[in-house]
CSV table of C-alpha atoms in Angstrom, one decimal:
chain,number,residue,atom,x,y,z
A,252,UNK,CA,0.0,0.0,0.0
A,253,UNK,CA,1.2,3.1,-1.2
A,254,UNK,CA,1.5,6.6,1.1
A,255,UNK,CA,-1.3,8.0,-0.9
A,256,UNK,CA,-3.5,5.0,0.0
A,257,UNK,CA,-2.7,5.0,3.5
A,258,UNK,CA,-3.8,9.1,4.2
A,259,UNK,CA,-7.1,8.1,1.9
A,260,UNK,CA,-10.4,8.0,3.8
A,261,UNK,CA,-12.8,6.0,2.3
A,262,UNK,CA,-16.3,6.9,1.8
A,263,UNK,CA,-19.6,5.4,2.5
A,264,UNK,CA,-20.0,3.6,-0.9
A,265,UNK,CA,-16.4,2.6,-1.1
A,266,UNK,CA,-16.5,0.9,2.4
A,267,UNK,CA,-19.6,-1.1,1.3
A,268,UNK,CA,-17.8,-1.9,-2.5
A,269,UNK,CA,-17.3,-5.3,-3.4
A,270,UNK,CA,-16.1,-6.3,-7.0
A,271,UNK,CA,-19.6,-7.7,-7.8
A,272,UNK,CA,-20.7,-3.4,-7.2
A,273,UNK,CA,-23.1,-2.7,-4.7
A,274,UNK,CA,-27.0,-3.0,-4.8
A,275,UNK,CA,-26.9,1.1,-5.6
A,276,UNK,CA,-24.3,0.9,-8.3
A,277,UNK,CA,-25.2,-2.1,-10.1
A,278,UNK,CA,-28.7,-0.6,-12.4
A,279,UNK,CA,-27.0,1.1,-15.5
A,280,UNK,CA,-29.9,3.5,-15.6
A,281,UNK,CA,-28.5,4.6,-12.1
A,282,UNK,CA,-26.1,8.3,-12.3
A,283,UNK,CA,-23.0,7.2,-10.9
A,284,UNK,CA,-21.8,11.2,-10.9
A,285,UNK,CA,-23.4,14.6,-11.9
A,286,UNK,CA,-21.9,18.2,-11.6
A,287,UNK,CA,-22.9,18.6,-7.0
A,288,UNK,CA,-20.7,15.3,-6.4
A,289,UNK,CA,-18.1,14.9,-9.3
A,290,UNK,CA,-15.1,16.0,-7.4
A,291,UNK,CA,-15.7,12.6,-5.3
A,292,UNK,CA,-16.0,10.3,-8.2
A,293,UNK,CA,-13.8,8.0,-10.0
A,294,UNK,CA,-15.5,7.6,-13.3
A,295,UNK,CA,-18.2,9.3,-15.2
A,296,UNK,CA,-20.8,7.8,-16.6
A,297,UNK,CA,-23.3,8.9,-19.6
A,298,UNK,CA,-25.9,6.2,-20.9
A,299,UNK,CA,-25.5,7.3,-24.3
A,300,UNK,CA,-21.3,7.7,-25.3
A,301,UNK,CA,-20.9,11.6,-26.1
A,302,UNK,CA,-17.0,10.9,-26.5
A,303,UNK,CA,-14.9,12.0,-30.1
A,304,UNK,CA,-11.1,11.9,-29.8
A,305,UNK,CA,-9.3,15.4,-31.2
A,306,UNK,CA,-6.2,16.6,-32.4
A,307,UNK,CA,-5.3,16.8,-28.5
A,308,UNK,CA,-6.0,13.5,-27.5
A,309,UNK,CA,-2.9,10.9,-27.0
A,310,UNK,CA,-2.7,8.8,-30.3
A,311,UNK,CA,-0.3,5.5,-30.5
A,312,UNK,CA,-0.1,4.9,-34.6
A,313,UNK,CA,-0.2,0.9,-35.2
A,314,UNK,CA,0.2,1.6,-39.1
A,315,UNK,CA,3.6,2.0,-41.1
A,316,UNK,CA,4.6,5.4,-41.0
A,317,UNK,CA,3.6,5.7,-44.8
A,318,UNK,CA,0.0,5.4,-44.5
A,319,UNK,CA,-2.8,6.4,-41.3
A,320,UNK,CA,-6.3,6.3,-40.7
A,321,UNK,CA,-7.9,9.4,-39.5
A,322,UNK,CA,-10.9,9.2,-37.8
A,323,UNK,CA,-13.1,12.3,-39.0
A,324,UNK,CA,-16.6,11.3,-36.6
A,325,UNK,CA,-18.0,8.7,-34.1
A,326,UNK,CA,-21.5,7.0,-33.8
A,327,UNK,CA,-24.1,6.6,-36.6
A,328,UNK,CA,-27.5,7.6,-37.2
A,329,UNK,CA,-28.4,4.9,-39.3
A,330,UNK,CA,-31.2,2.4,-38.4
A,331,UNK,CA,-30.1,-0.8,-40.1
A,332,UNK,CA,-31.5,-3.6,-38.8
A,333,UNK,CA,-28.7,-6.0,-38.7
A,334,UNK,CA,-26.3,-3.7,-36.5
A,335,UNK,CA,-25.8,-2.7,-33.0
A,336,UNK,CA,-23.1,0.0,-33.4
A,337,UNK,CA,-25.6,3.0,-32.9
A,338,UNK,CA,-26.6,1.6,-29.6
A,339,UNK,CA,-22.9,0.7,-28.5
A,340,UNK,CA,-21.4,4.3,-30.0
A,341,UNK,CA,-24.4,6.4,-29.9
A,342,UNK,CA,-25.4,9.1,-32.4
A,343,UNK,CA,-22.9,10.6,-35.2
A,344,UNK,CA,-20.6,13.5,-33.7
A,345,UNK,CA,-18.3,15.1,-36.2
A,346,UNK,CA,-15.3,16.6,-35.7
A,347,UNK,CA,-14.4,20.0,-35.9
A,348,UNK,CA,-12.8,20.5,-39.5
A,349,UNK,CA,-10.7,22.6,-38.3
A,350,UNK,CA,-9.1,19.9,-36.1
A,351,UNK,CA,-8.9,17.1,-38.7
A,352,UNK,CA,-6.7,19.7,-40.6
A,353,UNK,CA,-4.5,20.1,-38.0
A,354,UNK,CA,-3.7,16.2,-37.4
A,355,UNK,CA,-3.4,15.8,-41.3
A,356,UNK,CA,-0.9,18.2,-41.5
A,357,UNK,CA,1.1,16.7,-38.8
A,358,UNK,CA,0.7,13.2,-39.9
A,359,UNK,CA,1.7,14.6,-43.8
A,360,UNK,CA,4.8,16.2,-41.8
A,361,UNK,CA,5.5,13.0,-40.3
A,362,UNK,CA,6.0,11.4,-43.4
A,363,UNK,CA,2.6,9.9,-44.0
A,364,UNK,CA,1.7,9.5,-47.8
A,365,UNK,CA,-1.5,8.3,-47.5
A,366,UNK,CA,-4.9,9.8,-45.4
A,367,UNK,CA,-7.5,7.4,-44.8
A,368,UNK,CA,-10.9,9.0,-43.6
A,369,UNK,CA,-12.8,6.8,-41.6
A,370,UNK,CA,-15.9,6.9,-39.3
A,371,UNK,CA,-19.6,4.6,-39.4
A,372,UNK,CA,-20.8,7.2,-42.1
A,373,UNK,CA,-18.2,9.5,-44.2
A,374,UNK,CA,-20.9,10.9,-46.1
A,375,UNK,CA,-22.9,12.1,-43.1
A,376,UNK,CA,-19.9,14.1,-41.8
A,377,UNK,CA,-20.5,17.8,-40.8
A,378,UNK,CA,-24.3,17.6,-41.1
A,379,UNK,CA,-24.4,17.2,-36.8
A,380,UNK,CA,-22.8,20.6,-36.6
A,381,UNK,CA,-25.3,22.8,-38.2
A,382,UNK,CA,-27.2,24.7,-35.9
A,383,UNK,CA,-30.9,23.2,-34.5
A,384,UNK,CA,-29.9,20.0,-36.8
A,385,UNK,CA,-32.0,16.8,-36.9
A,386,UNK,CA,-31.1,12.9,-36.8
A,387,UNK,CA,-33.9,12.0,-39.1
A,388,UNK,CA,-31.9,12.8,-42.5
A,389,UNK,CA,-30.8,9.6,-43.5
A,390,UNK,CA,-33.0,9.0,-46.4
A,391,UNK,CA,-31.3,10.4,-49.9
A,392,UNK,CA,-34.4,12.6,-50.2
A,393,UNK,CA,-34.2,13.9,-46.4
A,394,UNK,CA,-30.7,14.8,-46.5
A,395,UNK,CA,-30.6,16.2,-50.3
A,396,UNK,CA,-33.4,18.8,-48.7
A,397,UNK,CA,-31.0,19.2,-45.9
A,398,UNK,CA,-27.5,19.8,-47.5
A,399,UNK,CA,-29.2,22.4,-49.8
A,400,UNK,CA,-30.0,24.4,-47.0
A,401,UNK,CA,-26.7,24.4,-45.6
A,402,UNK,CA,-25.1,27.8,-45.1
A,403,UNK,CA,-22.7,28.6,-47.5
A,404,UNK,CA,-19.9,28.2,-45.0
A,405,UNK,CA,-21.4,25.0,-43.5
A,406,UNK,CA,-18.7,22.0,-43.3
A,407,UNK,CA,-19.6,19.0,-45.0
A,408,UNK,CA,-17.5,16.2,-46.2
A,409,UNK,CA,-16.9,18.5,-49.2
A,410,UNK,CA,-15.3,21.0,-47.4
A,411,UNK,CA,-13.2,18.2,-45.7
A,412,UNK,CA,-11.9,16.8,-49.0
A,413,UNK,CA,-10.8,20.4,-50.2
A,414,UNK,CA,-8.9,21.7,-47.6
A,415,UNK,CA,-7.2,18.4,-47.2
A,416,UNK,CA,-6.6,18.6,-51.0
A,417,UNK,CA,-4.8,22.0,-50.7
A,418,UNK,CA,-2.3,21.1,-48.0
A,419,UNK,CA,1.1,20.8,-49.2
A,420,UNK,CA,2.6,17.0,-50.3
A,421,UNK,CA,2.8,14.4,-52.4
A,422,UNK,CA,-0.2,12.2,-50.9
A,423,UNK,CA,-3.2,10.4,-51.4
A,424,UNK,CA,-6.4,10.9,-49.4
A,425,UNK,CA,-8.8,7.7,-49.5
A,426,UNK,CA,-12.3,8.2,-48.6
A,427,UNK,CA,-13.6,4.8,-47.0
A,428,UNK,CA,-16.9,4.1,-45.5
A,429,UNK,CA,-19.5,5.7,-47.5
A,430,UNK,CA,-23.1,5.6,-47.1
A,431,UNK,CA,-24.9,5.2,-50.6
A,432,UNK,CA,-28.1,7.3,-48.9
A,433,UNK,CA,-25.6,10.1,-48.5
A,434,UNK,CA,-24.0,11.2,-52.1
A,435,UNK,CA,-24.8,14.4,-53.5
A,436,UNK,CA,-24.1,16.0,-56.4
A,437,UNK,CA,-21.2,18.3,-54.6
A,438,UNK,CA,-19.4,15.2,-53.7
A,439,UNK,CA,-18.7,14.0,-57.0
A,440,UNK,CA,-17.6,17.0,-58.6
A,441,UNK,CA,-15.5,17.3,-55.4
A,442,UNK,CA,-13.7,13.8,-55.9
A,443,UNK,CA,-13.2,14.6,-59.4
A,444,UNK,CA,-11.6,17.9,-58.7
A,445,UNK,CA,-9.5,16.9,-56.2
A,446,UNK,CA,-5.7,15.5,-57.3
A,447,UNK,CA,-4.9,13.9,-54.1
A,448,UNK,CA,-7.9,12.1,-54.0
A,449,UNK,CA,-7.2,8.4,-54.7
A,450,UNK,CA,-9.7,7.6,-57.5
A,451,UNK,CA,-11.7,5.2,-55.3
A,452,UNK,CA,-14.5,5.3,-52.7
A,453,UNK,CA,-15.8,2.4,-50.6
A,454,UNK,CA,-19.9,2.0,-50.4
A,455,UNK,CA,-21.2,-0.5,-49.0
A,456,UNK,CA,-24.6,-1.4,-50.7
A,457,UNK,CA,-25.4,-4.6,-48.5
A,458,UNK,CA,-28.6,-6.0,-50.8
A,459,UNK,CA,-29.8,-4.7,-54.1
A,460,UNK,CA,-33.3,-6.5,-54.0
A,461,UNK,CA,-36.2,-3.9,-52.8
A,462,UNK,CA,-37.6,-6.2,-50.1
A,463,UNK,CA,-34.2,-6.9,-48.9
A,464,UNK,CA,-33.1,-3.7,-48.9
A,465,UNK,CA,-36.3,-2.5,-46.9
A,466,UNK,CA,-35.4,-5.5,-44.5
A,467,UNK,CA,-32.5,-4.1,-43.8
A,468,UNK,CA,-33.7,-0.5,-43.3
A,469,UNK,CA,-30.9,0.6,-45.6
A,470,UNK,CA,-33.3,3.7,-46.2
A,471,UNK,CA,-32.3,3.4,-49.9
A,472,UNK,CA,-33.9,1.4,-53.3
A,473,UNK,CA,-33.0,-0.4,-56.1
A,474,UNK,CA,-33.0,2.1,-58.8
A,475,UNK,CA,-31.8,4.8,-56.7
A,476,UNK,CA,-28.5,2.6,-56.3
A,477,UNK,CA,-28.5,1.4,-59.9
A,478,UNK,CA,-28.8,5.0,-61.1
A,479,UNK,CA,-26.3,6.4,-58.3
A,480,UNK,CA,-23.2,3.9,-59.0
A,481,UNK,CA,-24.1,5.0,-63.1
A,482,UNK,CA,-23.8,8.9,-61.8
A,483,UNK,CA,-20.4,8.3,-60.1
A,484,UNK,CA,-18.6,6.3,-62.7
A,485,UNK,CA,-20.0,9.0,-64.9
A,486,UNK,CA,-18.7,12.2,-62.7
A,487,UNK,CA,-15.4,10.9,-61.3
A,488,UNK,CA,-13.4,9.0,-64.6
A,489,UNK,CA,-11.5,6.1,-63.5
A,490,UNK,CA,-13.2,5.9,-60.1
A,491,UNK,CA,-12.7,2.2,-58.7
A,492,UNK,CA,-15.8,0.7,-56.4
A,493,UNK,CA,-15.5,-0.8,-53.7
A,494,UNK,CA,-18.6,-2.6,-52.2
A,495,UNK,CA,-19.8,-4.8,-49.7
A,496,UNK,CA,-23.0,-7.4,-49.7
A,497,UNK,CA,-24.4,-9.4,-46.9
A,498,UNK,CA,-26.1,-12.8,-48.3
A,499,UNK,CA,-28.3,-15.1,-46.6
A,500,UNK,CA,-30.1,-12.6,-44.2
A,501,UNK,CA,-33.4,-13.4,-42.8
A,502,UNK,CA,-36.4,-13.7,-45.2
A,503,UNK,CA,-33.8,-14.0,-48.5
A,504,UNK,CA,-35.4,-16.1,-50.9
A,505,UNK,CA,-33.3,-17.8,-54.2
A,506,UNK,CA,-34.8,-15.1,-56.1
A,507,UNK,CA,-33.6,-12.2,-54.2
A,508,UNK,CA,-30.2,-13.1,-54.3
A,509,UNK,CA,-30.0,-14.2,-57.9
A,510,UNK,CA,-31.1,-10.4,-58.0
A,511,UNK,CA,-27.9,-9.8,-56.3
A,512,UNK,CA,-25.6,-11.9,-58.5
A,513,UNK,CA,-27.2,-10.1,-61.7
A,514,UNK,CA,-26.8,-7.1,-60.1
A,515,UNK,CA,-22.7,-8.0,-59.2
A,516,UNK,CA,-22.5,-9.0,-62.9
A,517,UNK,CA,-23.9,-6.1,-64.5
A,518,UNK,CA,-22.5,-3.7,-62.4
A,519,UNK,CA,-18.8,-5.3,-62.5
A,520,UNK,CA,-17.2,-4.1,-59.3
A,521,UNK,CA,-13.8,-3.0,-59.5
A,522,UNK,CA,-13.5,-4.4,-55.6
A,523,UNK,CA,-16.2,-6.5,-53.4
A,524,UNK,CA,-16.5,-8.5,-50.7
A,525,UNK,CA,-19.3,-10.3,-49.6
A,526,UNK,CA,-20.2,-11.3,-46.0
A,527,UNK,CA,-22.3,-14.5,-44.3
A,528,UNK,CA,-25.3,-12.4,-42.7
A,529,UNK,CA,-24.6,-12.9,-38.9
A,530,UNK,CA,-27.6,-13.2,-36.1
A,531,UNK,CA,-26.3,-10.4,-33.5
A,532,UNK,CA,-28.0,-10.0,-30.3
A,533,UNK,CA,-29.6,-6.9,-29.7
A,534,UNK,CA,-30.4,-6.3,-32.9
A,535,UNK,CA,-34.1,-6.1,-35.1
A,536,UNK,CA,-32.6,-8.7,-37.6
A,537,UNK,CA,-31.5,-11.0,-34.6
A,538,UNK,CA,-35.1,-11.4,-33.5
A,539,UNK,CA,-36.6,-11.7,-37.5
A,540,UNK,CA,-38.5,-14.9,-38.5
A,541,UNK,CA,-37.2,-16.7,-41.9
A,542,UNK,CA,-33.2,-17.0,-40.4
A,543,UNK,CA,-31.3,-19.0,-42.6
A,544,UNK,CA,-28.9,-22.4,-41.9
A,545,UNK,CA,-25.6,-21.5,-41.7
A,546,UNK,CA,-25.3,-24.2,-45.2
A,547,UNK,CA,-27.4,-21.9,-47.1
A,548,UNK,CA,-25.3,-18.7,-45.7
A,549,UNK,CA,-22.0,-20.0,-47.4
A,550,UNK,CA,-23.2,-21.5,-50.5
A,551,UNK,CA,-24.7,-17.8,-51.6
A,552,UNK,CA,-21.4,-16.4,-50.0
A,553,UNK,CA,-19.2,-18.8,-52.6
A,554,UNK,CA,-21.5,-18.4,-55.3
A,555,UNK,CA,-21.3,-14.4,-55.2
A,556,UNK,CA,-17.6,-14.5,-54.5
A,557,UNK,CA,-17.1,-16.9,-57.6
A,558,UNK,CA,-19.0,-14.6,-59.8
A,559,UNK,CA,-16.9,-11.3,-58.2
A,560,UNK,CA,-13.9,-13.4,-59.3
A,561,UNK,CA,-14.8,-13.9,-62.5
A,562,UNK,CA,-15.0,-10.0,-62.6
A,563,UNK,CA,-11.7,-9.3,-60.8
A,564,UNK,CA,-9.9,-11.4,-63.7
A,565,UNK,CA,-11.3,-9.2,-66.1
A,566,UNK,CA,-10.1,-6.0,-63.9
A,567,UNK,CA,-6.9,-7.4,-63.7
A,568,UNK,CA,-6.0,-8.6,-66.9
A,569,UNK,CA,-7.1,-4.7,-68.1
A,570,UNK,CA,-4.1,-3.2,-66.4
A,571,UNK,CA,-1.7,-5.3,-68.0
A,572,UNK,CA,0.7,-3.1,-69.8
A,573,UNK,CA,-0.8,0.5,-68.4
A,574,UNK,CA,1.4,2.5,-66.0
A,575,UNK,CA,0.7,3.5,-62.2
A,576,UNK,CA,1.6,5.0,-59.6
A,577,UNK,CA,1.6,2.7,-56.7
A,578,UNK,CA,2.6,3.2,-52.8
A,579,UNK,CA,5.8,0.9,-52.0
A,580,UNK,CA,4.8,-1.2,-48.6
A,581,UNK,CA,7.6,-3.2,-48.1
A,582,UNK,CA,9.7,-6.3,-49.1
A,583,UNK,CA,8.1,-10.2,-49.8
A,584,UNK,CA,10.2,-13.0,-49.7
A,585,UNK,CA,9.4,-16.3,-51.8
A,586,UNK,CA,8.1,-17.6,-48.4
A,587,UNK,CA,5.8,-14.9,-47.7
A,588,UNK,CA,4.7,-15.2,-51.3
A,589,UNK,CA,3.4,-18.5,-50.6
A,590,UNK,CA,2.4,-18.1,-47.4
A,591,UNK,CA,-1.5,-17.8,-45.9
A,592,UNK,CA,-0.5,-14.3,-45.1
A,593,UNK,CA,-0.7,-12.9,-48.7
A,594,UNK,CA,-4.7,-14.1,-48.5
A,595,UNK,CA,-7.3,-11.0,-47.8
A,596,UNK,CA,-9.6,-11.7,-44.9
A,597,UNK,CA,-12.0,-10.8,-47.8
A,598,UNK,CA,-11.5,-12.7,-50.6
A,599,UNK,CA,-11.2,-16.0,-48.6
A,600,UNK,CA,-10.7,-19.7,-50.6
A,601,UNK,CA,-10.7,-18.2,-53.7
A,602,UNK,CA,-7.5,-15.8,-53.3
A,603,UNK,CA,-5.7,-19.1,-51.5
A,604,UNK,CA,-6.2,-21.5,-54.4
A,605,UNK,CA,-5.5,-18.8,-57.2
A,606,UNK,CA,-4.0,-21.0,-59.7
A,607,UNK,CA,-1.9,-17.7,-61.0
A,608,UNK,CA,0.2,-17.6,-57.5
A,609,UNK,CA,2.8,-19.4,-59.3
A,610,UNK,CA,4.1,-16.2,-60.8
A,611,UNK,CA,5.2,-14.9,-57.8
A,612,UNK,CA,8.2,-16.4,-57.5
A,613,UNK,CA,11.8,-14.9,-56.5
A,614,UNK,CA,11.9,-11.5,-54.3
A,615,UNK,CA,9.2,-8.9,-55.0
A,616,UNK,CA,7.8,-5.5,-53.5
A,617,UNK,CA,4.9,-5.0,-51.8
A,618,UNK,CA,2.8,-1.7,-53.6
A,619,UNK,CA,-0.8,-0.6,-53.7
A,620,UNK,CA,-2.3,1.6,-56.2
A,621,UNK,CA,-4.9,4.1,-55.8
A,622,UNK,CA,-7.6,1.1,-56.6
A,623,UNK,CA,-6.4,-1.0,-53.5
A,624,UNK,CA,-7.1,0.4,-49.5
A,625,UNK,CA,-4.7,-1.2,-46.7
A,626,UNK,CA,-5.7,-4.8,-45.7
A,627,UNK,CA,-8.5,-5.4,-47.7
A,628,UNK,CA,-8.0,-4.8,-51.4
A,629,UNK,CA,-5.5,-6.0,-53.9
A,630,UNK,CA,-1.5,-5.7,-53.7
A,631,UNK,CA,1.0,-4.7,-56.7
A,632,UNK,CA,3.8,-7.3,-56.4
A,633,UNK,CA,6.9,-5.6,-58.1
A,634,UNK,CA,9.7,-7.4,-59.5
A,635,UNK,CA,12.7,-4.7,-58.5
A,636,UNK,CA,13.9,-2.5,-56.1
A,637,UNK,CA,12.1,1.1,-55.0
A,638,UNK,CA,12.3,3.1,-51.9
A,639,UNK,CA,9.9,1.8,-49.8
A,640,UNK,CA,7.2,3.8,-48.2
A,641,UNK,CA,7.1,6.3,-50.7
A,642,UNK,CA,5.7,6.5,-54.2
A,643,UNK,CA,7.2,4.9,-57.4
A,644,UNK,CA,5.8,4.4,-60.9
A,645,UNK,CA,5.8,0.9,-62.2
A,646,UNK,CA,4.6,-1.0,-65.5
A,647,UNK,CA,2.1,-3.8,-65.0
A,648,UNK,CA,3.3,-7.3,-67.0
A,649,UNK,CA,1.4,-9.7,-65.5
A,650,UNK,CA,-1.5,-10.4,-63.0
A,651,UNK,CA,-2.8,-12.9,-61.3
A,652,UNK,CA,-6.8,-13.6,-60.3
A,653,UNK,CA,-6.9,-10.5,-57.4
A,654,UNK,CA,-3.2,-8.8,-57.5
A,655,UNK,CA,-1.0,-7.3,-59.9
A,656,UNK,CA,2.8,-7.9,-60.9
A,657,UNK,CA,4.7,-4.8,-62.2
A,658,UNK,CA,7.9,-3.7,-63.1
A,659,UNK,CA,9.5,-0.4,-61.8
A,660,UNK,CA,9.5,2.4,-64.8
């Protein structure tokens, strides 16, 4: 026991403490502090989190030096009915822009090459801070209405991406986490504007059939999303999507999801993954009558993955002889080459038993282009040497079902 335990006197609650908690402490609707009798407290305690982390706040990087996520909100309005995160992180709280711009510029001066924006809803970013604002914007007509009668100096995502596209560098800045509800107009003319802006954007779509979609209280519809992902291949040239689908959620019939593989086919994803609907506790999907066997979850999972890889050959094999400009990683040795650890969480199976991986033989670099975001997307393997964590230009020879193999220029 330390000094300053000895001289403590313990109060009434601590002497009747016990690490079950007392009869008192132990109903989570119960205040454990407000403003008369927080100088005696240990901890406080709000039922709904109200916490966003600043440019202040202690931050210990687990990313390469080249490359960080930056965090631009918290919580989520959304009311999907398969997930729990606006319960567990409350409603959507932006940051100040102002303080996003100051950790970008110190990350950019620390030698960072590549800005990831992250939070549960990119697109919804800035709309919180707009004075007497509303939650209930999260359908595309709702908060269309609302972003039109934003000030002219209101800060919205498209405020974001143009400062951040005026700081000084050589960088990329990846926009991840987009909700399809939440595109405007201003967005895409922003993205296609902006230099630094990696030509890609991450949407997950979840469903394309109408009931599904409605299931999931994804406040969107089929021809809305058909017509949107038309509008920003149209607006942003070159754009890569990035997409995500969950098959075998409750009430999905054959029909609805050989919707969904038409729709993977005809829309031809530049990047997908596709996830095995979970049952989570707590949530409106978790309670739903019509849940699936977990047989039935992966077959659609394997089936919508084989027809995504029969689109990702196509992808690949069209960058064979272009040039890019690609962000060196690091080093791969044969071993690693052949190893488990080359296989995205993502792509599963199908990336391990790519019959192409026998290319990849000898000493290669690790690289992304703009097309592929850390972890989850493709890698450029490149035969030759480049300074790593900076950016090179390489020629594509060769590819393989999901990756690239380039040379350096």
């Amino acid at each position: 026991m330390t000094e300053l335990d000895k001289s403590h006197t313990p109060d009434d609650h601590e002497k009747s403490e016990s690490l079950r908690g007392t009869d008192k402490f132990g109903i989570t609707k119960t205040t454990l502090s407000s403003p008369a009798t927080r100088h005696s407290s240990l901890v406080d305690v709000t039922q709904r989190p109200i916490f966003i982390p600043d440019f202040d706040t202690p931050r210990f990087r687990l990313t390469p030096k080249h490359f960080a996520y930056v965090k631009i909100a918290e919580g989520c309005n959304h009311p999907c009915s398969f997930c729990i995160i606006p319960r567990m992180r409350g409603s959507h709280r932006s940051r100040q822009q102002s303080d996003v711009i100051a950790e970008a510029k110190a990350l950019i001066a620390d030698g960072v090459k590549e800005l990831n924006l992250i939070s549960q809803d990119s697109t919804y970013y800035g709309l919180d801070l707009r004075p007497n604002h509303s939650r209930a914007i999260s359908s595309p007509e709702k908060f269309s209405a609302a972003t039109k009668a934003l000030s002219a100096d209101a800060t919205t995502i498209s405020t974001l991406i143009r400062e951040l596209n005026k700081l000084k560098g050589d960088f990329w800045i990846r926009l991840l986490y987009t909700h399809p509800a939440h595109w405007t107009d201003e967005l895409i003319q922003t993205i296609a504007e902006s230099p630094k802006v990696a030509r890609y954007v991450d949407i997950p779509l979840q469903h394309i059939h109408e009931n599904m979609l409605e299931r999931m209280r994804r406040e969107t519809s089929q021809q809305y999303i058909v017509d949107l992902m038309k509008k920003i291949r149209a607006g942003i040239p070159g754009i890569a999507l990035r997409t995500t689908f969950i098959v075998g959620f409750p009430g999905e019939t054959d029909a609805y999801f050989q919707t969904l593989l038409d729709f993977i086919r005809e829309t031809k994803f530049e990047r997908m993954g596709v996830f095995s609907y979970s049952q989570e506790e707590g949530t409106r999907a978790g309670q739903m009558a019509g849940q699936l066997p977990d047989k039935v979850k992966q077959k659609r999972r394997q089936l919508a993955m084989a027809a995504q890889h029969e689109i990702a050959m196509q992808v690949s094999e069209s960058f064979v002889g272009r040039e890019l400009k690609v962000l060196v990683e690091g080093e791969a040795s044969a071993k690693e080459l052949k190893s488990a650890r080359i296989s995205s969480w993502e792509h599963g199976l199908i990336r391990d038993n790519d019959d192409q991986m026998s290319q990849l033989k000898g000493r290669y670099l690790v690289a992304r282009g703009e097309a592929d975001a850390p972890d989850i997307d493709g890698r450029v393997y490149v035969r030759g040497k480049l300074p790593l964590g900076e950016f090179a230009r390489v020629k594509i020879i060769a590819h393989t079902d999901y990756d690239l193999i380039a040379e350096p220029i």
